[in-house]
Short mmCIF file of C-alpha atoms in Angstrom, two decimals:
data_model
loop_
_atom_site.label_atom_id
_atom_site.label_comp_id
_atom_site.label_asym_id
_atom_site.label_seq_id
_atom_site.Cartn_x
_atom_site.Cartn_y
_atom_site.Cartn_z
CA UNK A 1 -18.14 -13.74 -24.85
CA UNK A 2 -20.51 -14.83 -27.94
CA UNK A 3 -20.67 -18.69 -26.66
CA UNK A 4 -20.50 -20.56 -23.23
CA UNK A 5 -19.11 -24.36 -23.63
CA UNK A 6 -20.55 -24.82 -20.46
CA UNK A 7 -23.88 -24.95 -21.91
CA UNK A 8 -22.54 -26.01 -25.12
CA UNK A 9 -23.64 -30.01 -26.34
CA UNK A 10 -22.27 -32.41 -28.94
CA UNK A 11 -25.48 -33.79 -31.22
CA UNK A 12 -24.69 -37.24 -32.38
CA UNK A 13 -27.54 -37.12 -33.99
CA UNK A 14 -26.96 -34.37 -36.61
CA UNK A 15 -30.69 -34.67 -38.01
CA UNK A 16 -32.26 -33.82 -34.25
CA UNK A 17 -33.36 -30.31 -34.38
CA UNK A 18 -35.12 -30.68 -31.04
CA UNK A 19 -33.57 -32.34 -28.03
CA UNK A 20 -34.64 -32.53 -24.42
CA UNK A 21 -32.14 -29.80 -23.07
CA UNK A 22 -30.96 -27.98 -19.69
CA UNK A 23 -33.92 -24.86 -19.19
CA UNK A 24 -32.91 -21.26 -19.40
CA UNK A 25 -28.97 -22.50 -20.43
CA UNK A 26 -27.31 -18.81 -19.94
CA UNK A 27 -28.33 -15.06 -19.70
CA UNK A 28 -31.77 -14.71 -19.83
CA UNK A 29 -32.07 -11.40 -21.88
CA UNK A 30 -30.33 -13.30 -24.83
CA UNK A 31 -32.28 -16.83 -24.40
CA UNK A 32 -35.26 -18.08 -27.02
CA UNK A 33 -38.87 -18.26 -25.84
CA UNK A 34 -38.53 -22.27 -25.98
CA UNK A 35 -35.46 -22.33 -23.91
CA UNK A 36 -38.00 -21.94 -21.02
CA UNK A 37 -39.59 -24.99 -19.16
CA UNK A 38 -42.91 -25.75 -19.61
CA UNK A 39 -43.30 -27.29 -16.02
CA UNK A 40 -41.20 -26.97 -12.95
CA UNK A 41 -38.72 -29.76 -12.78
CA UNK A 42 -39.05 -30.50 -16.39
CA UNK A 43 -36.46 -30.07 -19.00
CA UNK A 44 -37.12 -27.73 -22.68
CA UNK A 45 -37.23 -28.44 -25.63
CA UNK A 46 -35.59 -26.88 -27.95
CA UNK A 47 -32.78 -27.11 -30.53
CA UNK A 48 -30.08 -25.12 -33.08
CA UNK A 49 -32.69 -22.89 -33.73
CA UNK A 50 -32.11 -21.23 -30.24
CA UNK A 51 -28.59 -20.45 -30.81
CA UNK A 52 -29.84 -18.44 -34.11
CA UNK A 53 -32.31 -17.05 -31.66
CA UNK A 54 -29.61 -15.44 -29.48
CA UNK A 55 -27.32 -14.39 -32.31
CA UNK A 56 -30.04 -12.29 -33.46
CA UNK A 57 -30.13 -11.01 -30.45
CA UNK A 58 -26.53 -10.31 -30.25
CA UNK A 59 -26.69 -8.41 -33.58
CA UNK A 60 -29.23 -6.22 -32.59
CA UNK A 61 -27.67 -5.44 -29.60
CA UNK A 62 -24.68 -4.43 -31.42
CA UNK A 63 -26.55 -2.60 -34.34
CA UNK A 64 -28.69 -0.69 -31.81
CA UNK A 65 -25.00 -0.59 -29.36
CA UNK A 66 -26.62 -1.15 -26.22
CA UNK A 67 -27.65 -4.22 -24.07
CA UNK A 68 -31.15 -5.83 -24.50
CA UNK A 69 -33.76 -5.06 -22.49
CA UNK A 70 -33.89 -7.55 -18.79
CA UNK A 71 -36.20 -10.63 -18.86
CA UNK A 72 -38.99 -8.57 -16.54
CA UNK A 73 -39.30 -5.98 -19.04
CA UNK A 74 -39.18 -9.01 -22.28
CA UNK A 75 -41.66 -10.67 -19.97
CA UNK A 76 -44.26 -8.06 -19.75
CA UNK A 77 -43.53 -5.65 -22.86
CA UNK A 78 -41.26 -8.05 -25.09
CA UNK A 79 -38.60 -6.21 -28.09
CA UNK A 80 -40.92 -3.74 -29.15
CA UNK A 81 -38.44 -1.20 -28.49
CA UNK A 82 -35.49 -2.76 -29.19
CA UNK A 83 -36.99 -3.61 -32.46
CA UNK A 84 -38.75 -1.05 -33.86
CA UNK A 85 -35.26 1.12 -33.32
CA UNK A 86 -33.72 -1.80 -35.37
CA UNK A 87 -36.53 -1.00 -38.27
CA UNK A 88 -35.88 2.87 -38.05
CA UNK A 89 -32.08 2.30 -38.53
CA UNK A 90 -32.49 0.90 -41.90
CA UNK A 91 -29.08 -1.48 -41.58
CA UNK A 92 -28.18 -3.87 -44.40
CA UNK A 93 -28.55 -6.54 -41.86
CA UNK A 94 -32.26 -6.14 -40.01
CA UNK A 95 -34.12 -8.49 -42.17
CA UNK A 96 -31.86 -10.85 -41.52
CA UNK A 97 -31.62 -9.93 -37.55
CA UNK A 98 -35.56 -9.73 -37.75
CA UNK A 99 -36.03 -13.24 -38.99
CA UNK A 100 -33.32 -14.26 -36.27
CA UNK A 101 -35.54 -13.67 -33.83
CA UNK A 102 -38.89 -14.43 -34.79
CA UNK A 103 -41.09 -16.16 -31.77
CA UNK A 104 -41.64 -19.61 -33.75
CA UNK A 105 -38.52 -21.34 -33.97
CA UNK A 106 -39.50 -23.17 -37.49
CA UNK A 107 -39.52 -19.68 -39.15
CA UNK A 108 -35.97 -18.47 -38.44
CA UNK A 109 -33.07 -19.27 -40.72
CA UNK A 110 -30.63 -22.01 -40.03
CA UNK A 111 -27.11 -20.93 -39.16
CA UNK A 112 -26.18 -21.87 -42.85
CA UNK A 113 -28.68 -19.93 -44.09
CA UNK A 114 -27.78 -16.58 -42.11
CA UNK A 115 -24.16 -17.36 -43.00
CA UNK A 116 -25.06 -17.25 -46.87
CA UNK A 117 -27.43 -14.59 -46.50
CA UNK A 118 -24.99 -12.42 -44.49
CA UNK A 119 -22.02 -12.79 -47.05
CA UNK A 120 -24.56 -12.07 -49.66
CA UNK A 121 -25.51 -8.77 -47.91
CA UNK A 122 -21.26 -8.01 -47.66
CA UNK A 123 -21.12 -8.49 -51.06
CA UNK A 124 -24.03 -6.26 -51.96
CA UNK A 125 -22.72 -3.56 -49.67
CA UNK A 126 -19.29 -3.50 -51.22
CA UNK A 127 -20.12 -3.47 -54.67
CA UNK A 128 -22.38 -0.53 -53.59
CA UNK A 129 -19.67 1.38 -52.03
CA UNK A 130 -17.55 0.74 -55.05
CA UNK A 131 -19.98 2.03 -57.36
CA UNK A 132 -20.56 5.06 -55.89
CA UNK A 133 -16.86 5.90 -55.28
CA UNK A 134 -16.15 5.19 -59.21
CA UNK A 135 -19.37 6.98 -60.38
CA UNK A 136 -18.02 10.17 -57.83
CA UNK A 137 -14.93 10.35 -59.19
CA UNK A 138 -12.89 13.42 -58.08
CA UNK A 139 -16.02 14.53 -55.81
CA UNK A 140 -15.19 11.51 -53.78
CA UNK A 141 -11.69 12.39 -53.79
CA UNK A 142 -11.86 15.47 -52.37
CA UNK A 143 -14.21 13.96 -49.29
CA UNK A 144 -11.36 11.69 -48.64
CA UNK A 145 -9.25 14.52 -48.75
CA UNK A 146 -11.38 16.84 -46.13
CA UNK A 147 -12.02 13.55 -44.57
CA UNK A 148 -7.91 13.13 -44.49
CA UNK A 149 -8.04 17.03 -43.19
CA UNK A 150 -10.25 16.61 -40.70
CA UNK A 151 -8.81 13.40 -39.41
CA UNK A 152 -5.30 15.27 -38.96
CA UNK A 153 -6.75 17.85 -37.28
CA UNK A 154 -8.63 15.44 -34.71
CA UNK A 155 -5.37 13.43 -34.79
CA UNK A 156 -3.59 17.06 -33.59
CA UNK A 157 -6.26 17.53 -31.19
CA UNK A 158 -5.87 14.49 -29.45
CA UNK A 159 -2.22 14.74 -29.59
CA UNK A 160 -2.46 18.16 -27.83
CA UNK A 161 -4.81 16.61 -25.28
CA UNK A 162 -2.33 13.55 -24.55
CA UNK A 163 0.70 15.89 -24.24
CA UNK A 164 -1.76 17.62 -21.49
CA UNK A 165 -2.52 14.13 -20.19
CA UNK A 166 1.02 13.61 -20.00
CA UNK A 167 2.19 16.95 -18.70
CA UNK A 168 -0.53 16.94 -15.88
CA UNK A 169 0.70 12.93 -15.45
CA UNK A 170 4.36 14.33 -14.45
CA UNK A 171 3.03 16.96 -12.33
CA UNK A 172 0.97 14.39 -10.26
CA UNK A 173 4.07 12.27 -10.21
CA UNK A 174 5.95 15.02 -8.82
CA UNK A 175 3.29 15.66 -6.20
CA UNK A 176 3.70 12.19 -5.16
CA UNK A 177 7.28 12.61 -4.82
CA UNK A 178 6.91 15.49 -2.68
CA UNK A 179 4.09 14.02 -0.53
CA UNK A 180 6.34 10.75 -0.25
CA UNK A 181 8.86 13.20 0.97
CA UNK A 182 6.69 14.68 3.29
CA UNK A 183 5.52 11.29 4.65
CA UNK A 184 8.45 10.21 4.90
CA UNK A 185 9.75 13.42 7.05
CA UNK A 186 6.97 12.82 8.86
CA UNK A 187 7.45 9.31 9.98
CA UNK A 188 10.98 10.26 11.15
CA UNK A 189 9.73 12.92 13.28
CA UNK A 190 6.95 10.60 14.52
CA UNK A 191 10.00 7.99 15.44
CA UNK A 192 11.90 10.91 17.36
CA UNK A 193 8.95 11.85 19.30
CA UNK A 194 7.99 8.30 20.05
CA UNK A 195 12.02 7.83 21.35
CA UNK A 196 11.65 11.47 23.08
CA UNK A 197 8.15 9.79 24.60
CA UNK A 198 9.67 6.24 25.45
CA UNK A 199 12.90 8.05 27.12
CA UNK A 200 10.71 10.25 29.39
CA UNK A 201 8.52 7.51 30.03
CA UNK A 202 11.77 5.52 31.50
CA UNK A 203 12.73 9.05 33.37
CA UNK A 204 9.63 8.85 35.08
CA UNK A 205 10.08 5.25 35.72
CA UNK A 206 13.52 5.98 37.25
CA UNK A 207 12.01 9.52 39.37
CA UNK A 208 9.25 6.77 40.60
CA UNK A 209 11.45 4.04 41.62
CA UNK A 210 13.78 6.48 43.43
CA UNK A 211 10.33 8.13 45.30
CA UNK A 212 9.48 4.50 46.11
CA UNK A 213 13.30 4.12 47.32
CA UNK A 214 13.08 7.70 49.25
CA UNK A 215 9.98 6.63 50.83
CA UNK A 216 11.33 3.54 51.97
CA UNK A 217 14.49 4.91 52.93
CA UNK A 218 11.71 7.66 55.17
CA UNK A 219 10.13 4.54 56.88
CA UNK A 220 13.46 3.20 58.16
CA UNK A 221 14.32 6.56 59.29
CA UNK A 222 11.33 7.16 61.51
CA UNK A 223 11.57 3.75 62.99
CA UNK A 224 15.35 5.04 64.24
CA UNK A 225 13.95 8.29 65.57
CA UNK A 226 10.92 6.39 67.15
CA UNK A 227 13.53 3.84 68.78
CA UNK A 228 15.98 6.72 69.54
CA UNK A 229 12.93 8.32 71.71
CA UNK A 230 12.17 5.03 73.45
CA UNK A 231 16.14 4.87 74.55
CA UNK A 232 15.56 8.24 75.42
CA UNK A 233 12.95 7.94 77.77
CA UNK A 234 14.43 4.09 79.36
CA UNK A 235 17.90 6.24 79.81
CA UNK A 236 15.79 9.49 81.28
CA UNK A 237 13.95 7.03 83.63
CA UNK A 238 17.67 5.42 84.29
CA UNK A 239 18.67 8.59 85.31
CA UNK A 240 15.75 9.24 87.33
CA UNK A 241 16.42 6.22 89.37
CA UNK A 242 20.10 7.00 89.82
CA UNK A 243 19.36 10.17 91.37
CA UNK A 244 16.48 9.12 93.77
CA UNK A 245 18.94 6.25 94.86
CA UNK A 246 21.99 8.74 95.16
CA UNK A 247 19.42 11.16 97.16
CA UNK A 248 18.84 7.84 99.59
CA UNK A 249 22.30 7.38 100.38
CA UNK A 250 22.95 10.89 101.14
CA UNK A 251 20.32 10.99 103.60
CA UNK A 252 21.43 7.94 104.98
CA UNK A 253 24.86 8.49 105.22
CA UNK A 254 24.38 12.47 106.80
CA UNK A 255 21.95 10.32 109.34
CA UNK A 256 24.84 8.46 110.11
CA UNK A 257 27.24 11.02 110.38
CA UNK A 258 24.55 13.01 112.76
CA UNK A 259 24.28 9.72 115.06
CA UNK A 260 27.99 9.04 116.33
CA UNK A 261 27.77 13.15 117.03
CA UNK A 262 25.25 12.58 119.25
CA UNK A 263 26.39 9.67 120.71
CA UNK A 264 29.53 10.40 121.53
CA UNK A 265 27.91 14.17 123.36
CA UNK A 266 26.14 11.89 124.78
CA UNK A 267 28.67 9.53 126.80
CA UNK A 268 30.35 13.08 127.10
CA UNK A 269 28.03 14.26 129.47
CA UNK A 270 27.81 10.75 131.38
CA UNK A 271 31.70 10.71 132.29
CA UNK A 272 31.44 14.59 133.48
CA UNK A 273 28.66 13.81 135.64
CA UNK A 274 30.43 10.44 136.61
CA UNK A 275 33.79 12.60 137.61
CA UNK A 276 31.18 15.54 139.61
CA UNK A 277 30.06 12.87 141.86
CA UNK A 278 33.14 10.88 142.06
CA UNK A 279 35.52 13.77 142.65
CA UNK A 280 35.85 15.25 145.97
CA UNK A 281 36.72 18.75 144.64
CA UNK A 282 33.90 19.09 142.73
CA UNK A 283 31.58 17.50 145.39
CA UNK A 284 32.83 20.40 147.50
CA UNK A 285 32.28 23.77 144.77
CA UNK A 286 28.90 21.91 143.96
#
């Protein structure tokens, strides 16, 4: 952009050509000397005369086509450069550009000035190149017909390159189709191997919930054999017992069977030796 409103201020006063103003009011390459403070804190002064400042500026930037020169390198070597490349151009319009940008701001033009001055230089410059062309005649005619020529054949030339542009354009586009493809072949296999990888992560879910079952299922099982093997051993001591207590009463009942035996040999042998000494027969073969 050529101005900044921002910066930009209504004079009521349209004699004032220097006003207390805002310091360094935009881009410093493009600014005039006496846009700068004189003391911290302080505002310029300065007036219209800066805006011619920095459309001299602007012109030589565009004659010369590149960008002035930072304010550390105006600062210690100035427009030396950019300036003495203006000179060496020869341009219809560096007088005017050079007297745009002259230090003082009393010497440089007012805009009304550089307007007049820079339609007089148009005018100058087309009555030139009119002059020439009629003074040329059919010499002229037959540059604007190699010109024509040579035009064409840059126009085919870039026509050739744009049909290349546009040729390599649909082969990118169908590269991108394919890789789209591919991407998107790729994101359905990812799916089925993240469903393949969520369904064997809920088989080994299951396969660990039924080891957890088995292995509770285990515990209960060895607490049946261990109580098993304690009835075992109570019933194996029962047993035990029964017999010793079946032994007893065998013994005691073949001790009582033996004792009436012997009692009744016993009372036996009494009554015969009762009868031997009561009986007169046997007194008498004793």
């Amino acid at each position: 952009k050529v101005v900044d409103l921002g910066v930009a201020r209504v004079l009521e006063d349209s004699s004032a050509d220097v006003l207390m103003m805002t310091s360094a009011p935009g881009a410093l390459s493009y600014m005039a000397p006496e846009t700068q403070e004189e003391q911290p804190g302080h505002k310029a002064r300065y007036g219209k005369s800066a805006d011619v400042f920095s459309t001299g500026i602007t012109a030589m930037a565009m004659v010369n086509k590149r960008e002035p020169p930072g304010i550390a390198v105006v600062i210690r070597h100035g427009r030396t450069q950019d300036v003495a490349e203006l000179r060496g151009k020869d341009h219809p319009v560096s007088g005017a550009i050079l007297d745009c940008i002259k230090e003082n701001p009393d010497d440089r033009p007012t805009a009304g000035q550089l307007r007049t001055r820079l339609q007089s230089i148009q005018e100058e410059y087309s009555e030139s190149l009119e002059s020439e062309s009629s003074g040329r005649g059919p010499a002229v005619a037959a540059v604007s017909n190699s010109t024509a020529t040579r035009q064409q054949e840059e126009i085919a030339v870039l026509q050739a390159e744009v049909d290349q542009l546009t040729a390599d354009r649909d082969r990118c586009r169908e590269e991108r189709d394919g890789i789209a493809e591919d991407l998107e072949r790729m994101t359905t296999y990812g799916i089925s191997i993240r469903a393949e990888r969520d369904q064997m992560a809920a088989q080994r879910d299951q396969m660990a919930a039924e080891r957890d079952q088995s292995t509770h299922d285990l515990g209960v099982t060895e607490a049946e054999r261990d109580q098993m093997a304690r009835d075992l051993e109570s019933m194996t001591l029962e047993r035990d017992r029964l017999a010793a207590e079946r032994r007893q009463q065998q013994l005691t009942s073949a001790v009582a069977t033996r004792e009436p035996r012997r009692l009744r040999r016993h009372h036996a042998s009494e009554r015969r030796q009762a009868r031997v000494h009561t009986d007169p027969l046997m007194q008498q073969v004793i």
